[in-house]
PDB file of C-alpha atoms in Angstrom:
ATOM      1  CA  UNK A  13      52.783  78.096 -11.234  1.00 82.00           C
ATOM      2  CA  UNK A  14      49.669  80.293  -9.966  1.00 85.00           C
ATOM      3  CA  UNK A  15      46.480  78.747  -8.229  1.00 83.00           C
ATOM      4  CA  UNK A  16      43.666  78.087 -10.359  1.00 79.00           C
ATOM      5  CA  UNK A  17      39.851  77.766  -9.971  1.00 79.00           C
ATOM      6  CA  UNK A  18      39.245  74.652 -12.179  1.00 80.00           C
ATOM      7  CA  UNK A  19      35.110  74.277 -13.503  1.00 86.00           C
ATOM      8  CA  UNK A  20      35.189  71.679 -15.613  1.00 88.00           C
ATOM      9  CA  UNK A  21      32.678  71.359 -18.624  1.00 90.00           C
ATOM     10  CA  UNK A  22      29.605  69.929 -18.165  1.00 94.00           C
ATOM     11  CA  UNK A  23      28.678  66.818 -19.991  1.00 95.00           C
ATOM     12  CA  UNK A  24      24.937  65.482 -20.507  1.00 96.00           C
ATOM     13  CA  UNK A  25      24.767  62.422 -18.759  1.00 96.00           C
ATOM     14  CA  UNK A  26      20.555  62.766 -19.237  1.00 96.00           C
ATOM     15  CA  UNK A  27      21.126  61.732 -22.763  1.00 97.00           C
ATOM     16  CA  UNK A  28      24.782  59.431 -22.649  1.00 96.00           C
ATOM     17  CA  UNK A  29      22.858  56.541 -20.547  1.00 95.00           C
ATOM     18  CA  UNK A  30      24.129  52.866 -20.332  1.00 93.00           C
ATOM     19  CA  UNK A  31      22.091  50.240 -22.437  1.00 88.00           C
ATOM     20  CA  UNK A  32      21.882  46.421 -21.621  1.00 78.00           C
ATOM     21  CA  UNK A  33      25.705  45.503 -22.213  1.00 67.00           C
ATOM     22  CA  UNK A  34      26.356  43.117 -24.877  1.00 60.00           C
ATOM     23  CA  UNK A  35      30.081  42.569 -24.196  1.00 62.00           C
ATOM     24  CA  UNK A  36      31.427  44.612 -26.487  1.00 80.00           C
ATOM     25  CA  UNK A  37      34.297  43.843 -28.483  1.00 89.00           C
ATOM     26  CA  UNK A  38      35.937  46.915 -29.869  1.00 97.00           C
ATOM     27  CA  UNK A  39      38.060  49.701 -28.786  1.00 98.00           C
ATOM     28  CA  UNK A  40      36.429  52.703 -29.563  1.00 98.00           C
ATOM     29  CA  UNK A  41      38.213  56.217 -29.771  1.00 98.00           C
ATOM     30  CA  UNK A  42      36.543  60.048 -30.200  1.00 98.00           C
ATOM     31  CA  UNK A  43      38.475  63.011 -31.218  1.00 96.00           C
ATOM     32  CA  UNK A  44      40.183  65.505 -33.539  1.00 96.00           C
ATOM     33  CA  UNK A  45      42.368  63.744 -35.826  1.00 97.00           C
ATOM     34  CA  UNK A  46      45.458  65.855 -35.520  1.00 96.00           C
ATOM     35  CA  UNK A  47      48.665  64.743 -34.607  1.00 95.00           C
ATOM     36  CA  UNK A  48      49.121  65.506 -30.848  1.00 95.00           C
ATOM     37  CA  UNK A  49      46.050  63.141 -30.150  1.00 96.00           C
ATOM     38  CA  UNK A  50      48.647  60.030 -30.785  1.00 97.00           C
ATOM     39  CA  UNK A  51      45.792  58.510 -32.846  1.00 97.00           C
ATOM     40  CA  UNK A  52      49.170  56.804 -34.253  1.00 97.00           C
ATOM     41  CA  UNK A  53      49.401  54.903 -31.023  1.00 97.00           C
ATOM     42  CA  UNK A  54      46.085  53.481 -30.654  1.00 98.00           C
ATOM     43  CA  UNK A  55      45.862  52.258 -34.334  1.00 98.00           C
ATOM     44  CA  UNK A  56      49.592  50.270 -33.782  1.00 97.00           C
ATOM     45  CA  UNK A  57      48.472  48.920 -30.240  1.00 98.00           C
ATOM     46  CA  UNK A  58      45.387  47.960 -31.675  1.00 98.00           C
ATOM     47  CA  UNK A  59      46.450  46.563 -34.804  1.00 96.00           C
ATOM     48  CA  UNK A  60      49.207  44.622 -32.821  1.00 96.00           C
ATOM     49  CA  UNK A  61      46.606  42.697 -30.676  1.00 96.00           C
ATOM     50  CA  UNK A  62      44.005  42.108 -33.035  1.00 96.00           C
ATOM     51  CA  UNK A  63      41.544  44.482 -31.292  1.00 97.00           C
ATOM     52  CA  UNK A  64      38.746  46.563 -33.889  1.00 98.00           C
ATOM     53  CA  UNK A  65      39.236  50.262 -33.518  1.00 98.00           C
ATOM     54  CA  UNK A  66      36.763  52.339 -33.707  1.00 98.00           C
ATOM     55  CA  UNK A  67      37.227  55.953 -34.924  1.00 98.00           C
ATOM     56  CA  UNK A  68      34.956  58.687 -34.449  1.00 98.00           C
ATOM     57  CA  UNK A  69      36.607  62.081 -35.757  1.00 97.00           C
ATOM     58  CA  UNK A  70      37.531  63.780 -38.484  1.00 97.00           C
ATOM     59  CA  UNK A  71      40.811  66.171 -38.793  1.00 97.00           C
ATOM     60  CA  UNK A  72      44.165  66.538 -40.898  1.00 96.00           C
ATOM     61  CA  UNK A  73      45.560  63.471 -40.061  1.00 96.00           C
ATOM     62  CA  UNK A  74      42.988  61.802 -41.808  1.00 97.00           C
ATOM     63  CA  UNK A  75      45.498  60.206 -44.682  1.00 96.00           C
ATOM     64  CA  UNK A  76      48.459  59.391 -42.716  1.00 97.00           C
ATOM     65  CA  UNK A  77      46.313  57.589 -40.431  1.00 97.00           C
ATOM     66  CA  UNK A  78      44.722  56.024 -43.200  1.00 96.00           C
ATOM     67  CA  UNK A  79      47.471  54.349 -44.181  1.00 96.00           C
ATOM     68  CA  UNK A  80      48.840  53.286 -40.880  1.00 95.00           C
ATOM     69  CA  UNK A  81      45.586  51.344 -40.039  1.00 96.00           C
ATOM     70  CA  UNK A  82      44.918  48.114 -40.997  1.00 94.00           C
ATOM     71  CA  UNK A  83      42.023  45.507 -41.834  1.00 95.00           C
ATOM     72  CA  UNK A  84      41.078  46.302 -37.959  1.00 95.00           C
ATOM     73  CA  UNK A  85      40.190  49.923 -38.004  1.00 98.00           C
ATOM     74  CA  UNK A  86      37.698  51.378 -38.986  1.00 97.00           C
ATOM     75  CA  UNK A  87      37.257  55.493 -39.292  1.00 98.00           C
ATOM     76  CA  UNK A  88      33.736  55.980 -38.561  1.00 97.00           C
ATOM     77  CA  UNK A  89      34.283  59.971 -39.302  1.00 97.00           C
ATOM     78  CA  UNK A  90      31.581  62.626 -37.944  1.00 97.00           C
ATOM     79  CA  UNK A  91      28.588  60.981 -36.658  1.00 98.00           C
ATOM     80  CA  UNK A  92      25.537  62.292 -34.681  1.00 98.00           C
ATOM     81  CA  UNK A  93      24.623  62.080 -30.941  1.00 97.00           C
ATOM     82  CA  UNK A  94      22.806  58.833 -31.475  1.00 97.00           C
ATOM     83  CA  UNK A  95      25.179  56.874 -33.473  1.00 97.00           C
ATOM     84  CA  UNK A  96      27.768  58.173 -30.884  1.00 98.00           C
ATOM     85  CA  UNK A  97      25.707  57.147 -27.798  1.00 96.00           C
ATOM     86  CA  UNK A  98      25.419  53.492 -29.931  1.00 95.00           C
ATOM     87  CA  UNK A  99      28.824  53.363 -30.175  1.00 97.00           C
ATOM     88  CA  UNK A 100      29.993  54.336 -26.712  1.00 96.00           C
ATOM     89  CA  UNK A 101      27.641  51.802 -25.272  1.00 95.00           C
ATOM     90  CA  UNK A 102      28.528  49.074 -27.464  1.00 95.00           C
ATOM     91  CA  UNK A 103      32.511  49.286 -27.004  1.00 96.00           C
ATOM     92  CA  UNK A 104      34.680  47.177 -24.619  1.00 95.00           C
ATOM     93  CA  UNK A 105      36.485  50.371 -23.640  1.00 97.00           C
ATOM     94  CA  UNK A 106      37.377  53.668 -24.960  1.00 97.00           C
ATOM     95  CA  UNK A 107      40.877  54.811 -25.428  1.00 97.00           C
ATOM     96  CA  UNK A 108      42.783  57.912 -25.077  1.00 97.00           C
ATOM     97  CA  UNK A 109      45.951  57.825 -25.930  1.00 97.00           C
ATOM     98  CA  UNK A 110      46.880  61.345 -26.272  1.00 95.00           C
ATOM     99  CA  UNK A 111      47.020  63.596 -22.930  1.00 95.00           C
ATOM    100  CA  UNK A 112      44.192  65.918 -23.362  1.00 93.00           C
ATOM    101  CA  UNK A 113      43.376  69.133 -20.908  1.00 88.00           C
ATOM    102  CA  UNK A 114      40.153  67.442 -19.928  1.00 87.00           C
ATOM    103  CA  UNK A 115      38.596  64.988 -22.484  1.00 86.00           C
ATOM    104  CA  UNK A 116      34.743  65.335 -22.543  1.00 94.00           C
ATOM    105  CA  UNK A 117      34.986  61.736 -24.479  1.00 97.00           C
ATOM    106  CA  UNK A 118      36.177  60.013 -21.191  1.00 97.00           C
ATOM    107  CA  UNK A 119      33.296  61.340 -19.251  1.00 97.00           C
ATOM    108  CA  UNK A 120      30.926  60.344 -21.847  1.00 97.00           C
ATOM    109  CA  UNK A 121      31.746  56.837 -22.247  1.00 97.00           C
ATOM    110  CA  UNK A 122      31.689  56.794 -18.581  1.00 97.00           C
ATOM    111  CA  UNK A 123      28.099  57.515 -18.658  1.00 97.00           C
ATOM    112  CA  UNK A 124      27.292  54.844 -20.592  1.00 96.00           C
ATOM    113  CA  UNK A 125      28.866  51.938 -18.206  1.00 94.00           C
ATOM    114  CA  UNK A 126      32.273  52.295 -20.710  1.00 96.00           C
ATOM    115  CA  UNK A 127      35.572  52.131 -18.775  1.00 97.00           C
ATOM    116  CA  UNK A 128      38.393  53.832 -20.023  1.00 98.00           C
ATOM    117  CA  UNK A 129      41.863  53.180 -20.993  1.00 98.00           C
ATOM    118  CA  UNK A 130      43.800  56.471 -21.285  1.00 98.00           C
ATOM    119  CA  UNK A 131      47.559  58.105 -21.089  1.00 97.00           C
ATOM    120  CA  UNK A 132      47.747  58.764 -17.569  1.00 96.00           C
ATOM    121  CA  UNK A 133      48.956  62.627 -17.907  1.00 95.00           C
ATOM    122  CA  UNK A 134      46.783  66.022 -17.718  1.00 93.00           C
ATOM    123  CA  UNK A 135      42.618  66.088 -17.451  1.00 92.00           C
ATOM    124  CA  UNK A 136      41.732  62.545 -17.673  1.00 95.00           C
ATOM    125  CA  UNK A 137      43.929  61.999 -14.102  1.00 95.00           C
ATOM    126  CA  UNK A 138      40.860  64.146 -12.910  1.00 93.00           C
ATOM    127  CA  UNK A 139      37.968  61.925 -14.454  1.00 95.00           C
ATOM    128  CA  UNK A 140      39.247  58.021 -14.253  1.00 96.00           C
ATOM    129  CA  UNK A 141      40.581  56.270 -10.848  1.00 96.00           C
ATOM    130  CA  UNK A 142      42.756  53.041 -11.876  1.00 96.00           C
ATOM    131  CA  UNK A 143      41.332  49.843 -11.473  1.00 94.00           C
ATOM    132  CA  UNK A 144      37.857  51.746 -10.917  1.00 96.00           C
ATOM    133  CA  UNK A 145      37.000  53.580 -14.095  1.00 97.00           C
ATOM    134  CA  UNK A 146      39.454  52.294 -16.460  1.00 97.00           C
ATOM    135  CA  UNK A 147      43.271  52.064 -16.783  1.00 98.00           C
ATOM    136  CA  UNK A 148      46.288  54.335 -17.846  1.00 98.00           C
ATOM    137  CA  UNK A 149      49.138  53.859 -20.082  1.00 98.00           C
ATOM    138  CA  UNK A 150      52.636  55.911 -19.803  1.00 97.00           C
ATOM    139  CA  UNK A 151      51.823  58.332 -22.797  1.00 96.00           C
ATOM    140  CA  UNK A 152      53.916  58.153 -25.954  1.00 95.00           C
ATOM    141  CA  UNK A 153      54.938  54.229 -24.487  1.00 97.00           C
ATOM    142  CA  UNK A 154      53.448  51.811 -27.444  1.00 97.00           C
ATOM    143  CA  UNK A 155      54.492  49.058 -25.219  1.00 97.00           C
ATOM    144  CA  UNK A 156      52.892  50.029 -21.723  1.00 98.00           C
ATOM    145  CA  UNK A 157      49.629  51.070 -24.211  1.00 98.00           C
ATOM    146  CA  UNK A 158      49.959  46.915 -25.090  1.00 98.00           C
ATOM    147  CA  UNK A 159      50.498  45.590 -22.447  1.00 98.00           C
ATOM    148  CA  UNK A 160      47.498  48.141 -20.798  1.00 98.00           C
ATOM    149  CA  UNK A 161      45.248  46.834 -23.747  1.00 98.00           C
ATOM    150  CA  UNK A 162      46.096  42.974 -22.475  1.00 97.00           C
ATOM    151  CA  UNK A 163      45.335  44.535 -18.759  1.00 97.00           C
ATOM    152  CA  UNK A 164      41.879  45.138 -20.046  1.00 95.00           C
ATOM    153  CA  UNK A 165      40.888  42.255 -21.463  1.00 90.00           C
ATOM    154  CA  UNK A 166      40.462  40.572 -17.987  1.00 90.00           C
ATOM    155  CA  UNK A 167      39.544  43.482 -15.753  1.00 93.00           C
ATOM    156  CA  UNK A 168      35.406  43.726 -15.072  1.00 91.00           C
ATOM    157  CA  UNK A 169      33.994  47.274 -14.656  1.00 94.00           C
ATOM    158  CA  UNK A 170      31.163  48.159 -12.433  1.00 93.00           C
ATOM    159  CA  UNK A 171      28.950  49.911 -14.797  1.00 90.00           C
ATOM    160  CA  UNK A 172      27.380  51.548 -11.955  1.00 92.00           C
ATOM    161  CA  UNK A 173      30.794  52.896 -10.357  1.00 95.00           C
ATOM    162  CA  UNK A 174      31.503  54.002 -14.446  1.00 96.00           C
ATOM    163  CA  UNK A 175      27.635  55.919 -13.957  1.00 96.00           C
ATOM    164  CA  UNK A 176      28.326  57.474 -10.924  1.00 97.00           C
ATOM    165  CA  UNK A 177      31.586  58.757 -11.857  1.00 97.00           C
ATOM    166  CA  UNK A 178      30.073  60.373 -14.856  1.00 97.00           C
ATOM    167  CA  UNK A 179      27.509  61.918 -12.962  1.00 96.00           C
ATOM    168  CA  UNK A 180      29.809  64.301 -11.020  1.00 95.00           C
ATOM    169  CA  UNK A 181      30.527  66.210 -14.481  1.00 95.00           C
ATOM    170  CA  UNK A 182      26.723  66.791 -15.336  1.00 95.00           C
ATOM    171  CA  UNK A 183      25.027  69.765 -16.368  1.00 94.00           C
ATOM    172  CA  UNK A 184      23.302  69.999 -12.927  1.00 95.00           C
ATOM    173  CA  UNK A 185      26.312  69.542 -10.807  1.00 94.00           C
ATOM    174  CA  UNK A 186      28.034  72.190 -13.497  1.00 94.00           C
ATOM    175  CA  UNK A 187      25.328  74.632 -12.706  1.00 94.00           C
ATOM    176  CA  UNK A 188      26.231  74.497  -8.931  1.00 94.00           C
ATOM    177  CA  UNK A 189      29.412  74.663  -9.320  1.00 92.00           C
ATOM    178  CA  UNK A 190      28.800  77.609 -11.340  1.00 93.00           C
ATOM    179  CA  UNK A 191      27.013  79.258  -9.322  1.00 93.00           C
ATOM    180  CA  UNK A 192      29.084  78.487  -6.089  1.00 91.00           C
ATOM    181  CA  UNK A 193      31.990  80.140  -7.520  1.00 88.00           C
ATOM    182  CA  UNK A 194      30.272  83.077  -8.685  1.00 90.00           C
ATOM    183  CA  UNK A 195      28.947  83.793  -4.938  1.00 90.00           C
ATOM    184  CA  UNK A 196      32.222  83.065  -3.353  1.00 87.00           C
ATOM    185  CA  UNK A 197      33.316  86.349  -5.495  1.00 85.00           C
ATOM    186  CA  UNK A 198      30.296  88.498  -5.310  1.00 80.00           C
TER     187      UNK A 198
END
C-alpha cells in the first residue's frame, strides 16, 4: 500500500529486431519452468487447439510437464540469443500464461514484430495494450486462455506498433530514466 518509483529493466531492442515475417505458425513461450509460471495451462490450451508450442526454459517442472504435453510441444530447453531471436521472430505469438512482475519475454517478442497473448494480471498490464500488442486471458481460466488462443488466430498485428512498443523499454530509454530519477533525489 506505499507509493513506488517503478524503473523497469531494460531490454536490448538493438539486437531483438523483426525479420521479414513468414506467418508463423507456433505459439512460442520463454521462461523458468516452475510451477507458478502455469506452463500447465499453455501446454492444455495448446494441445486442445492443435497449436505447436514452443518451449524455451529449463526448471523443475521439467518432468511433469513432460508428460502433460503432447505430439504438439516441443521443449526447446536453454538456447542462445540467436536461436532465441529465431524463434521469437518466427512465432505467431508468444504466450504468458502465468502473471509475472514484469516479463522481459513480452518485451522481447515485441521487438521482433511478435504480439503477445498473456494473463492479464501484474507487469505485462504495463507492457501490452489489448487489441494493440497482443491479447489477455483471465489467469488460471483454461477456457478464456482457449477461447483467447481462437481470438488470435484472426487478429493482424502491426509489427511496427509491436516495435515501437518495445522500444520504450530499451537500454537507452532505461539509461534516462535512470538517470532522471537519480537527479530528482540528488
Amino acid at each position: 500500500g506505499r507509493e513506488a518509483l517503478v524503473l523497469p529493466p531494460p531490454v536490448d531492442t538493438a539486437f531483438f529486431t523483426p525479420a521479414p515475417r513468414g506467418g508463423g505458425d507456433y505459439a512460442l513461450t520463454v521462461t523458468a519452468l516452475a510451477p507458478y509460471k502455469r506452463l500447465d495451462l499453455a501446454i492444455k490450451a495448446c494441445e486442445l487447439r492443435g497449436i505447436p508450442l514452443r518451449v524455451v526454459g529449463t526448471g523443475p517442472e521439467k518432468a511433469r510437464l513432460d508428460a502433460l504435453a503432447g505430439p504438439n510441444t516441443t521443449f526447446e530447453g536453454w538456447v542462445d540469443g540467436e536461436r532465441l531471436r529465431q524463434l521469437y521472430r518466427g512465432a505467431r505469438f508468444v504466450l504468458q500464461p502465468g502473471v509475472e512482475d514484469f516479463g522481459i519475454a513480452p518485451v522481447e517478442a515485441l521487438a521482433c514484430g511478435t504480439p503477445v497473448v498473456a494473463a492479464g494480471e501484474g507487469g505485462v498490464l504495463d507492457i501490452v495494450d489489448p487489441g494493440v500488442h497482443g491479447l489477455f486471458h483471465r489467469p488460471g481460466d483454461l477456457g478464456d486462455l482457449v477461447r483467447v488462443l481462437d481470438k488470435i488466430q484472426g487478429v493482424e498485428f502491426n509489427p511496427l506498433n509491436l516495435r515501437q512498443r518495445a522500444e520504450t523499454f530499451s537500454r537507452e530509454r532505461f539509461v534516462l530514466r535512470l538517470r532522471r530519477l537519480i537527479e530528482e533525489r540528488a
